[in-house]
Coordinates of C-alpha atoms in Angstrom, one line a residue:
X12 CA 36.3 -24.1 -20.0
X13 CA 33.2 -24.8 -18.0
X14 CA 32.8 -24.4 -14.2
X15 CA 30.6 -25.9 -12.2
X16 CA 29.6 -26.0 -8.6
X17 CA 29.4 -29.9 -7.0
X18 CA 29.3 -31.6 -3.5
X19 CA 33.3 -32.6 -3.0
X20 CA 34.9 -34.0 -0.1
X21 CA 36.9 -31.4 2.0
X22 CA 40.8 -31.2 1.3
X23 CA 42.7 -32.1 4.4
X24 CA 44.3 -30.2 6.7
X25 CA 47.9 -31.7 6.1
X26 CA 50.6 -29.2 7.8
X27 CA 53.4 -31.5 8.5
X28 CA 53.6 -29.8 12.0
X29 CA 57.5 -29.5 11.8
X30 CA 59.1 -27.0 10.7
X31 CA 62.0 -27.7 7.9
X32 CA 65.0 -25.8 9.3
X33 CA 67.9 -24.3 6.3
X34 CA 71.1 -26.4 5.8
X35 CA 74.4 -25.1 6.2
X36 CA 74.9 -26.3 2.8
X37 CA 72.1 -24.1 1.6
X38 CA 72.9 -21.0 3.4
X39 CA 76.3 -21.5 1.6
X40 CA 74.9 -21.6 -1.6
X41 CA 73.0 -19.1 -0.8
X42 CA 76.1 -17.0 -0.3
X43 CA 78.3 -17.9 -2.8
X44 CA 75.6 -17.2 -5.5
X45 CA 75.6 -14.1 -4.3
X46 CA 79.4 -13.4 -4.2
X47 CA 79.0 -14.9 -7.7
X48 CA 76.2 -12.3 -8.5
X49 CA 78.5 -9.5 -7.0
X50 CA 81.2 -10.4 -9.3
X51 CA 78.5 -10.3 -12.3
X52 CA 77.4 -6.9 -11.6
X53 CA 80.3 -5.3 -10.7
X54 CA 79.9 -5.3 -7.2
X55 CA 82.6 -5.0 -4.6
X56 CA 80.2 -4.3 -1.3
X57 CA 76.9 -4.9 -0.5
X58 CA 75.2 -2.8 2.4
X59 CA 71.9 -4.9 2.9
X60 CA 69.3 -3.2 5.3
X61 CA 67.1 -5.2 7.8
X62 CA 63.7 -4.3 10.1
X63 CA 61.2 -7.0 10.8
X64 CA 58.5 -5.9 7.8
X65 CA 61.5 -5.5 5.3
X66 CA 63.7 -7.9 6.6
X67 CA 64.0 -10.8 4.1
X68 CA 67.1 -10.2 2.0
X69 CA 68.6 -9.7 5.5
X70 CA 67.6 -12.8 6.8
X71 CA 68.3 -14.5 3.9
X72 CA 72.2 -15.0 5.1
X73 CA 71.9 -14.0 8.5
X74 CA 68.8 -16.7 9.5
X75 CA 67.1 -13.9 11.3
X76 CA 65.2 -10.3 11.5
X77 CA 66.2 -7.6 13.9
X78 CA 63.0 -7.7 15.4
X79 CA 61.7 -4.6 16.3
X80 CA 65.0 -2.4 16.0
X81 CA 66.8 -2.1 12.2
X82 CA 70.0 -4.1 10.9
X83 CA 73.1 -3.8 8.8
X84 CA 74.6 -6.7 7.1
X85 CA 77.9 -5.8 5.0
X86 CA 78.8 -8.0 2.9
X87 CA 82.1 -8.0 0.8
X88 CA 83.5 -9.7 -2.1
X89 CA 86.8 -10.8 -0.1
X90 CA 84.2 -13.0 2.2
X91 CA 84.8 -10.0 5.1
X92 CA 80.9 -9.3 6.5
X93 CA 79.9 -7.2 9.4
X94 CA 76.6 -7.2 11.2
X95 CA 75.6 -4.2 12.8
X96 CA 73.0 -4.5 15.6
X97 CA 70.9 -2.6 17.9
X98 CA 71.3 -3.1 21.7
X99 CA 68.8 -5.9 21.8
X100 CA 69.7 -7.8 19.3
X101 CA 73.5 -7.0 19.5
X102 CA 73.7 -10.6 21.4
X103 CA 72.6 -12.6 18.0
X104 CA 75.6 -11.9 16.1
X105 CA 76.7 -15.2 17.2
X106 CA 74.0 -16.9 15.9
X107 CA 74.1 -16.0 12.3
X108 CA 74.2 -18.2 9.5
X109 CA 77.1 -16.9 7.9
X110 CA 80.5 -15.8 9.5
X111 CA 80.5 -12.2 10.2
X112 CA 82.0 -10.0 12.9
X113 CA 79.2 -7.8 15.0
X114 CA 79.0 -4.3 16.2
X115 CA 76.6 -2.3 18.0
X116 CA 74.9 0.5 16.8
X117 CA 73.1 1.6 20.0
X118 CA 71.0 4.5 17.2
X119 CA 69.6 0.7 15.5
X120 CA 67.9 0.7 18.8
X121 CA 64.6 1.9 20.6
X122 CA 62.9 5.2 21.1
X123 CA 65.2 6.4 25.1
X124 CA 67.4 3.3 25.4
X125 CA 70.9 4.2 26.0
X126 CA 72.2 5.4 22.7
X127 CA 74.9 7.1 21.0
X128 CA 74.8 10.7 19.1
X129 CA 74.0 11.5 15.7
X130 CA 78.3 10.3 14.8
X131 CA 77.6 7.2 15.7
X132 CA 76.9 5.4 13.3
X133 CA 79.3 7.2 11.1
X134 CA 82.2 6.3 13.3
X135 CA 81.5 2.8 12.9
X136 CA 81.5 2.8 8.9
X137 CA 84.5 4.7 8.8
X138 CA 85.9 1.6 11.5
X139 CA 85.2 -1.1 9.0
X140 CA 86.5 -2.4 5.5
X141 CA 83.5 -1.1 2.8
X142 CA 85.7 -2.7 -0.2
X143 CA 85.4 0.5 -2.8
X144 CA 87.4 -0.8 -5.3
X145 CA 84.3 -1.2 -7.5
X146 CA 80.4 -0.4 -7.1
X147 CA 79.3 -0.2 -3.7
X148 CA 75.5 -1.3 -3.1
X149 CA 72.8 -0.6 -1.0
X150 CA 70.1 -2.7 -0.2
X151 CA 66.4 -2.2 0.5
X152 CA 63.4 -4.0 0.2
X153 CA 62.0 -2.4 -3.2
X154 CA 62.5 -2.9 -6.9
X155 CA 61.7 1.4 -8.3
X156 CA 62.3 1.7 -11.7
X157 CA 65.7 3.9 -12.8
X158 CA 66.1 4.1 -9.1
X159 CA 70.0 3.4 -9.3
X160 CA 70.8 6.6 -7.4
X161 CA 68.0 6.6 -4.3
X162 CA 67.6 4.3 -2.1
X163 CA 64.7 2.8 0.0
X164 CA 66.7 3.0 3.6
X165 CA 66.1 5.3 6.4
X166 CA 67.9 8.9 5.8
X167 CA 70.0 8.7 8.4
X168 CA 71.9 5.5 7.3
X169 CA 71.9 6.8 3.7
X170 CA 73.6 9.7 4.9
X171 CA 76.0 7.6 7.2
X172 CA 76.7 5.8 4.5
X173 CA 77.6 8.5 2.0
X174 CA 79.9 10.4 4.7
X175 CA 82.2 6.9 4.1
X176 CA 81.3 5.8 0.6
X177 CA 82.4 8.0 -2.3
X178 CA 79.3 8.9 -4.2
X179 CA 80.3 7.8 -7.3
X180 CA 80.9 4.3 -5.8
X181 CA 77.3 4.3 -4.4
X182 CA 74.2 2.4 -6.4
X183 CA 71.0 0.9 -5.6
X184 CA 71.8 -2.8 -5.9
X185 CA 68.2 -4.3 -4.0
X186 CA 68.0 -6.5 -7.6
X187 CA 70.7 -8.4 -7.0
X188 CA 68.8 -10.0 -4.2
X189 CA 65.2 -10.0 -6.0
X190 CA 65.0 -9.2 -9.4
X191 CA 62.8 -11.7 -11.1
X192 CA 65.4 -12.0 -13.6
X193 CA 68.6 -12.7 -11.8
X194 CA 67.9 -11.8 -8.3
X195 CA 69.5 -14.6 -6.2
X196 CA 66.5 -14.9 -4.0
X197 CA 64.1 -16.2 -6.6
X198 CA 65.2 -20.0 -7.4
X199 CA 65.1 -22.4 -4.3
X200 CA 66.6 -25.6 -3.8
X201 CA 64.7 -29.2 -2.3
X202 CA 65.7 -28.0 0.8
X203 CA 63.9 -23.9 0.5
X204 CA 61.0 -25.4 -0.7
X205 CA 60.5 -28.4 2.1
X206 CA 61.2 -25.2 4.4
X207 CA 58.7 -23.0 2.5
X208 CA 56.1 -25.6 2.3
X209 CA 56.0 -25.5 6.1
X210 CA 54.7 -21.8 6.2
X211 CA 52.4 -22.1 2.5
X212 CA 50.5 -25.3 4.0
X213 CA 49.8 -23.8 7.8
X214 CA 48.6 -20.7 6.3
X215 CA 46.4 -23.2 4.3
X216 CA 44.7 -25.0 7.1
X217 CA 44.7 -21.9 8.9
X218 CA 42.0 -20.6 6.4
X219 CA 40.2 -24.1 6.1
X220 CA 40.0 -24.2 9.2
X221 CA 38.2 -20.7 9.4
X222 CA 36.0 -21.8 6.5
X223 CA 35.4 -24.8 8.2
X224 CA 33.9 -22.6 11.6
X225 CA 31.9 -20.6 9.6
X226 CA 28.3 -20.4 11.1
X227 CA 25.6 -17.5 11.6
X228 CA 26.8 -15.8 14.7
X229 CA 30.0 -16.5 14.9
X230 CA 32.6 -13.5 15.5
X231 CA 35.5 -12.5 13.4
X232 CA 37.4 -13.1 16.3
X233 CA 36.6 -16.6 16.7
X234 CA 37.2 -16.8 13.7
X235 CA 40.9 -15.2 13.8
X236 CA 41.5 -17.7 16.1
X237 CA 41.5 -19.8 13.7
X238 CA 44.1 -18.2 11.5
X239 CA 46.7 -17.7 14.3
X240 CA 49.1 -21.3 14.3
X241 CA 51.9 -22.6 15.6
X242 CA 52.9 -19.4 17.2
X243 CA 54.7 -18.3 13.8
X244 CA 55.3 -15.1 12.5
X245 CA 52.2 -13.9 10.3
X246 CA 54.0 -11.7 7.6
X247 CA 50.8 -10.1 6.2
X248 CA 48.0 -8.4 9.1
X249 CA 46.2 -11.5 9.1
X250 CA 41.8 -11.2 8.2
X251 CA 38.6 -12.6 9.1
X252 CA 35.8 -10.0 8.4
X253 CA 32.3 -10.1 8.1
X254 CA 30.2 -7.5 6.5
X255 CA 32.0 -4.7 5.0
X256 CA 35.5 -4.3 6.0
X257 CA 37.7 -0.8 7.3
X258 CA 35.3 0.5 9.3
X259 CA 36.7 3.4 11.8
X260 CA 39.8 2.5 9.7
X261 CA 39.8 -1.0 11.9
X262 CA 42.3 -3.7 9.7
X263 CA 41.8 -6.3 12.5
X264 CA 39.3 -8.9 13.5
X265 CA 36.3 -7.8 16.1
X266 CA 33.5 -8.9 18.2
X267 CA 31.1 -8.6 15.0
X268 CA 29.3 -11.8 13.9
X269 CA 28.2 -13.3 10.9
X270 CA 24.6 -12.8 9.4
X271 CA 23.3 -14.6 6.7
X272 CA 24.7 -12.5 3.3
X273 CA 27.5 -11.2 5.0
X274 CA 30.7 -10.5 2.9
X275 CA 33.3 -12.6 4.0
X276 CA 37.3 -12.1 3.9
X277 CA 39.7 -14.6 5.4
X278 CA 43.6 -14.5 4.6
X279 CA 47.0 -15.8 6.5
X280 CA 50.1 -15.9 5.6
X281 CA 53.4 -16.9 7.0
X282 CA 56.7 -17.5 5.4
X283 CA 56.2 -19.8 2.2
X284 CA 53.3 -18.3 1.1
X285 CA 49.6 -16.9 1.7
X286 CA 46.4 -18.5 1.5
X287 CA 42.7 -16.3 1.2
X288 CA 39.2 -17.2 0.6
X289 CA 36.6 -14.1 -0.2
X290 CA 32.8 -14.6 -1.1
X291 CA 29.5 -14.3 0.9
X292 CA 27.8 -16.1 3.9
X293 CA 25.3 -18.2 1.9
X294 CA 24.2 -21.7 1.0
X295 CA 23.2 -21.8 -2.1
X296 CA 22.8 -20.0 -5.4
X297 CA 19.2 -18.7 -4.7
X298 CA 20.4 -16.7 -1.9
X299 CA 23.3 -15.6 -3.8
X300 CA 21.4 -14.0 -6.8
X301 CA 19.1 -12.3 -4.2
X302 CA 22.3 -10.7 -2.4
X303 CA 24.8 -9.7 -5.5
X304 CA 22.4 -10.8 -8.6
X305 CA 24.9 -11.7 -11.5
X306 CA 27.9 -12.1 -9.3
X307 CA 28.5 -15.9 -9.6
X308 CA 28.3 -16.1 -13.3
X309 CA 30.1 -12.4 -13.9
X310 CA 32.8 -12.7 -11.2
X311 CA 33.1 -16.0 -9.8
X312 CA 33.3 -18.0 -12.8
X313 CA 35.2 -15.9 -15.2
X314 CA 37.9 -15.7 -11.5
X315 CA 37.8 -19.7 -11.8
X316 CA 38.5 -19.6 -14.9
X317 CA 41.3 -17.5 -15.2
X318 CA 42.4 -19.3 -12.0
X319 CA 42.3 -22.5 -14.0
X320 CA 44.1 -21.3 -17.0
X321 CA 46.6 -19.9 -14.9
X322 CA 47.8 -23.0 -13.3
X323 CA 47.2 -24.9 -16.5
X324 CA 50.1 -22.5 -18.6
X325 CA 52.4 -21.3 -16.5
X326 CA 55.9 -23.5 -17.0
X327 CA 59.7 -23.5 -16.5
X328 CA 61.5 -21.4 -19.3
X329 CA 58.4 -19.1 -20.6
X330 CA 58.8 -15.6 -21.5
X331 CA 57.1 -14.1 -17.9
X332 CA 56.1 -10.8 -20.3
X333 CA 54.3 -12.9 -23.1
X334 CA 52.5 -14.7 -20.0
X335 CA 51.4 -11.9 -19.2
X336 CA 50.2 -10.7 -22.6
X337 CA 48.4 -14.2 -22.7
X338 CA 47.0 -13.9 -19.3
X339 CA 45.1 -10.8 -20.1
X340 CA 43.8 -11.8 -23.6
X341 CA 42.5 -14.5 -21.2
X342 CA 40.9 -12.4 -18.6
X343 CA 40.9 -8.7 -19.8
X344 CA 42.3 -6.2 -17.0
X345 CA 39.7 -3.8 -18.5
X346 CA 37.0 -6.0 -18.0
X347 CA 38.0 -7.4 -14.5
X348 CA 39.6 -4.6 -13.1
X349 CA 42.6 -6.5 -12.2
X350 CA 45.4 -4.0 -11.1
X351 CA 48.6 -5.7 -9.8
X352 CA 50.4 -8.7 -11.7
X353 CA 48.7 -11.8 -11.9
X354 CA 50.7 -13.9 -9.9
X355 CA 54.6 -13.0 -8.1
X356 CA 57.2 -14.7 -6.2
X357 CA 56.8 -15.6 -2.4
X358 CA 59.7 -16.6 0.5
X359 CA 60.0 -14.8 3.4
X360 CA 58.4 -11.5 2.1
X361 CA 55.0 -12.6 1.0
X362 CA 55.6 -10.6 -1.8
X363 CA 59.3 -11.1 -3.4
X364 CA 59.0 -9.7 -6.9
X365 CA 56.6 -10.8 -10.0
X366 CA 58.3 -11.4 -13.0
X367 CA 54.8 -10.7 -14.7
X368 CA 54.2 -7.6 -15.9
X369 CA 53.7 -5.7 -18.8
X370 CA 57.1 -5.5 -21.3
X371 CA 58.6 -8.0 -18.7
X372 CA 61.7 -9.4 -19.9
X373 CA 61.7 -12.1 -17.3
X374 CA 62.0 -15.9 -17.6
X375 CA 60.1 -18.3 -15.4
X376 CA 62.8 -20.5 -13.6
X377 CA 62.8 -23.8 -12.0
X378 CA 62.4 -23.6 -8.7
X379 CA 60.2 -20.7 -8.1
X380 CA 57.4 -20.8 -5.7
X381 CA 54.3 -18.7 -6.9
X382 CA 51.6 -17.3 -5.6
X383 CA 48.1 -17.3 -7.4
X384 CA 46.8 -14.0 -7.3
X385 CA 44.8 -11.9 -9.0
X386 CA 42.3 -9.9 -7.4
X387 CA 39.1 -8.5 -9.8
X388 CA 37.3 -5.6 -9.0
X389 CA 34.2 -5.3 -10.8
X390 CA 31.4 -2.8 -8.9
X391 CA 29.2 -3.3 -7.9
X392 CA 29.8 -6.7 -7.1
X393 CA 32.0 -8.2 -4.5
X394 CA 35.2 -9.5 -5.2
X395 CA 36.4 -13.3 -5.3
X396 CA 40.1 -14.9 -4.3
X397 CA 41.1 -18.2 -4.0
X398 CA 44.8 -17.1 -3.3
X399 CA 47.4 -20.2 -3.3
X400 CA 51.2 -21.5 -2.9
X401 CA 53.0 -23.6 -5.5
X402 CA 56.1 -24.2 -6.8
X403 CA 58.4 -25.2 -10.2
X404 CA 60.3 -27.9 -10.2
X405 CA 61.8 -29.9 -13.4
X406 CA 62.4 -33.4 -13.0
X407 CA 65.8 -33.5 -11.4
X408 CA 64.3 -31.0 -8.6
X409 CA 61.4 -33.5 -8.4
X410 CA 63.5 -36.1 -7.7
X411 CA 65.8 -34.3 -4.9
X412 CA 62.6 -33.5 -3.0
X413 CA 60.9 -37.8 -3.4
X414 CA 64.4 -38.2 -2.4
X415 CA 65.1 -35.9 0.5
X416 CA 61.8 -35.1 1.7
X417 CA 59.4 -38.1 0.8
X418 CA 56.2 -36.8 3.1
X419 CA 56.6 -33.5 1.5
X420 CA 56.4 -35.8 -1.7
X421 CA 53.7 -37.4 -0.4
X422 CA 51.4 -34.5 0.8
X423 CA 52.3 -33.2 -2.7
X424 CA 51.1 -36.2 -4.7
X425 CA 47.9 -36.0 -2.2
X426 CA 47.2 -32.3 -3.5
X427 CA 47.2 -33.7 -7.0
X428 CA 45.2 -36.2 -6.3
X429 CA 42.8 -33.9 -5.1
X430 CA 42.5 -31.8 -7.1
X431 CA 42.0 -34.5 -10.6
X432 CA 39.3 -36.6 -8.6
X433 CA 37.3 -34.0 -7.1
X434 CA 38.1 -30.9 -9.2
X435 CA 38.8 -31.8 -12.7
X436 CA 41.9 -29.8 -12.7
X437 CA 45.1 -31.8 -13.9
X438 CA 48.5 -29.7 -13.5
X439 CA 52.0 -30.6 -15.2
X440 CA 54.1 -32.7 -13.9
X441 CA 56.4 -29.1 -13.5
X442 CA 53.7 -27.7 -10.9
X443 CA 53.9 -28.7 -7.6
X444 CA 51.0 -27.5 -4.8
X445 CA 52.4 -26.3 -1.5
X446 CA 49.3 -25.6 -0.2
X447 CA 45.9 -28.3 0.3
X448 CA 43.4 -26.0 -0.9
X449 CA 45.0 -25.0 -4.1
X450 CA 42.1 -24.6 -6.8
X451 CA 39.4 -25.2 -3.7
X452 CA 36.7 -22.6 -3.9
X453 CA 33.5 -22.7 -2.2
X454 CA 30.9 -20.3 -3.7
X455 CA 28.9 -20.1 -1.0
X456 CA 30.6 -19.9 2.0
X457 CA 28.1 -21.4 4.3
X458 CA 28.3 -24.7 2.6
X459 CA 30.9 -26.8 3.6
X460 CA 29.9 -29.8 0.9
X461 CA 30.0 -27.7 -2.3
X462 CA 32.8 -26.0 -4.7
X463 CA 33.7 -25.3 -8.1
X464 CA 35.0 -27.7 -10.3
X465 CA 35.6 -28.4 -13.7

């Protein structure tokens, strides 16, 4: 596979600028498939936790976080839920997506509002139906291995919890929301991915847009301007950095300004996905070798490569585990210093799950949306990402989104006619990018008229 670098015309900025709200019909299916998934697993309750960083399985059948206090969503296999709110967000209950009746739990609260004692949220557990007839779970955020017995929730719900719950009732049940095998978060319909697309393609422009401002003596926070749109939620700590990055333990964009051979490190992300673009401030080659000599032909192209082979392979109904194997016959871990999976799932967490990874038993389904990610490391040289949204879809899912959402379709068929006339890079009819810049890489960030191709 040969790379090249080449004067391309610049991917539009295509955000549809309106978000795509969640039927009623798929919040339903939503929670039936999970009733269903109950059933499966021997499930009679589910006690699903919410905060605003680990809030998406909550929000998955509510419609919203807790914001800045914490959450409790109870969920049993009669139909019967219960949402249990802080004082603040107490008023909500009427909003959520899926019947439930609300309670207050003044302790979900903050730090001196008027709140109850330690009982309190013991009293209202014991108040409520917790069907125990089978398994009772409890849901977090994280997928820990043989971790059927602890759980990822503050201590003093767990305990609250285990005061009403016999023990032996009690199990860690976060997979059945995100398991890359059957976790009933990790397919989506026309309708999740049109709402998805919304968050994968701002995030997207939000990053051309900062590669687009990049000049000598511009600031990283002119520059995270650029990354902040639409007002929405950023679900990672969003960057623009110039130079080397954590200094005094800083995550965030300062006054600092860009000098010629700076590293540079832009990333946003909202929900649907997470775009990033890392190299140096340069114009060409020449000045590349004389900052980081070997870097484009050691780091930059093998990255593209892999990149490339990545979106060239992956497809409905492969064994996620093998993919993996593949993957790093491809682009050896050892050599590249890769460390996390090479690719996961994204929704409202930017990272779901990953169904690749090693001894993975894990099928890749139709409709998943994907991140590309992979991140070398490979000192002393900088590192390289291109990070990018799509998503799976077979034909019938193809059709319900040309159907339902034909300039979703549209700005689809635009990305792939993007990326075969200026990048060489044709994808399967299965792949769909949710994101303009998919495959767009410019090695020298400086230059706005060249990137890779093949």
């Amino acid at each position: 596979m040969n790379v090249k670098f080449k004067k391309t015309k610049l991917p539009l900025a295509d955000n549809s600028g309106v978000p795509i709200p969640l039927t009623d019909a798929t919040i339903n299916k939503r929670y039936h498939n999970l009733l269903t998934t109950m059933q499966e697993k021997d499930i009679s309750s589910l006690i699903i936790y919410g905060d605003k960083e680990h809030g998406g399985s909550f929000e998955y059948l509510v419609g919203f976080v807790p914001r800045f206090e914490e959450g409790l969503l109870i969920v049993n296999a009669d139909g019967s839920n219960y949402l249990i709110l802080g004082n603040e967000n107490y008023n909500k209950v009427k909003y959520s997506r899926i019947k439930a009746t609300g309670i207050k739990c003044s302790l979900f609260s903050l730090p001196n509002q008027p709140m109850g004692d330690a009982g309190e949220l013991d009293n209202i557990l014991s108040s409520i139906q917790i069907d125990q007839s089978k398994k009772v779970g409890m849901v977090g955020w994280k997928l820990i291995p043989n971790m059927l017995n602890q759980y990822d929730l503050p201590e003093f719900i767990v305990n609250a919890v285990k005061n009403n719950v016999h023990n032996e009732k009690l199990t860690n049940a976060t997979s059945l929301l995100i398991s890359p095998e059957y976790g009933v978060r990790i397919e989506n319909n026309a309708n999740k991915i049109a709402h998805y697309e919304y968050g994968a393609s701002l995030a997207s422009d939000a990053v051309l847009d900062a590669m687009n401002s990049l000049e000598v003596g511009i600031s990283e926070l002119e520059a995270g301007e650029k990354l902040t749109k639409h007002g929405q939620y950023n679900n990672v700590v969003t960057i623009a950095s110039f130079g080397e990055r954590f200094a005094n333990a800083n995550l965030y964009p300062t006054e600092k300004t860009l000098s010629v051979g700076n590293k540079v490190a832009l990333t946003a992300s909202y929900r649907g996905g997470l775009s990033s673009r890392t190299g140096y401030a340069v114009t060409s080659l020449t000045e590349l070798e004389e900052i980081d000599p070997g870097y484009f032909q050691e780091v930059v192209v093998p990255y593209y490569q892999a990149y490339i082979y990545w979106l060239s392979n992956i497809q409905i109904g492969m064994d996620a585990g093998k993919f993996y194997d593949d993957f790093n016959d491809y682009y050896p871990q050892e050599k590249y210093g890769w460390e996390l999976c090479p690719g996961h799932l994204t929704a409202d967490d930017e990272w779901l799950s990953s169904p690749f990874y090693k001894g993975s038993t894990a099928t890749v389904k139709n409709g998943m949306i994907f991140q590309v990610d992979f991140i070398p490391s490979q000192s002393p040289h900088h590192g390289v990402s291109a990070e990018s949204t799509i998503a799976l879809a077979d034909q019938t899912l193809r059709e319900e989104i040309k159907t339902n959402y034909p300039d979703l379709w549209t700005r689809i068929l635009n990305r792939r006619e993007f990326l075969e006339q200026e990048l060489n890079i044709h994808l399967s009819d299965e792949v769909l990018p949710l994101a303009s810049t998919l495959g767009y890489y410019r090695p020298f960030m400086l230059n706005k008229e060249i990137a890779l191709s093949l």
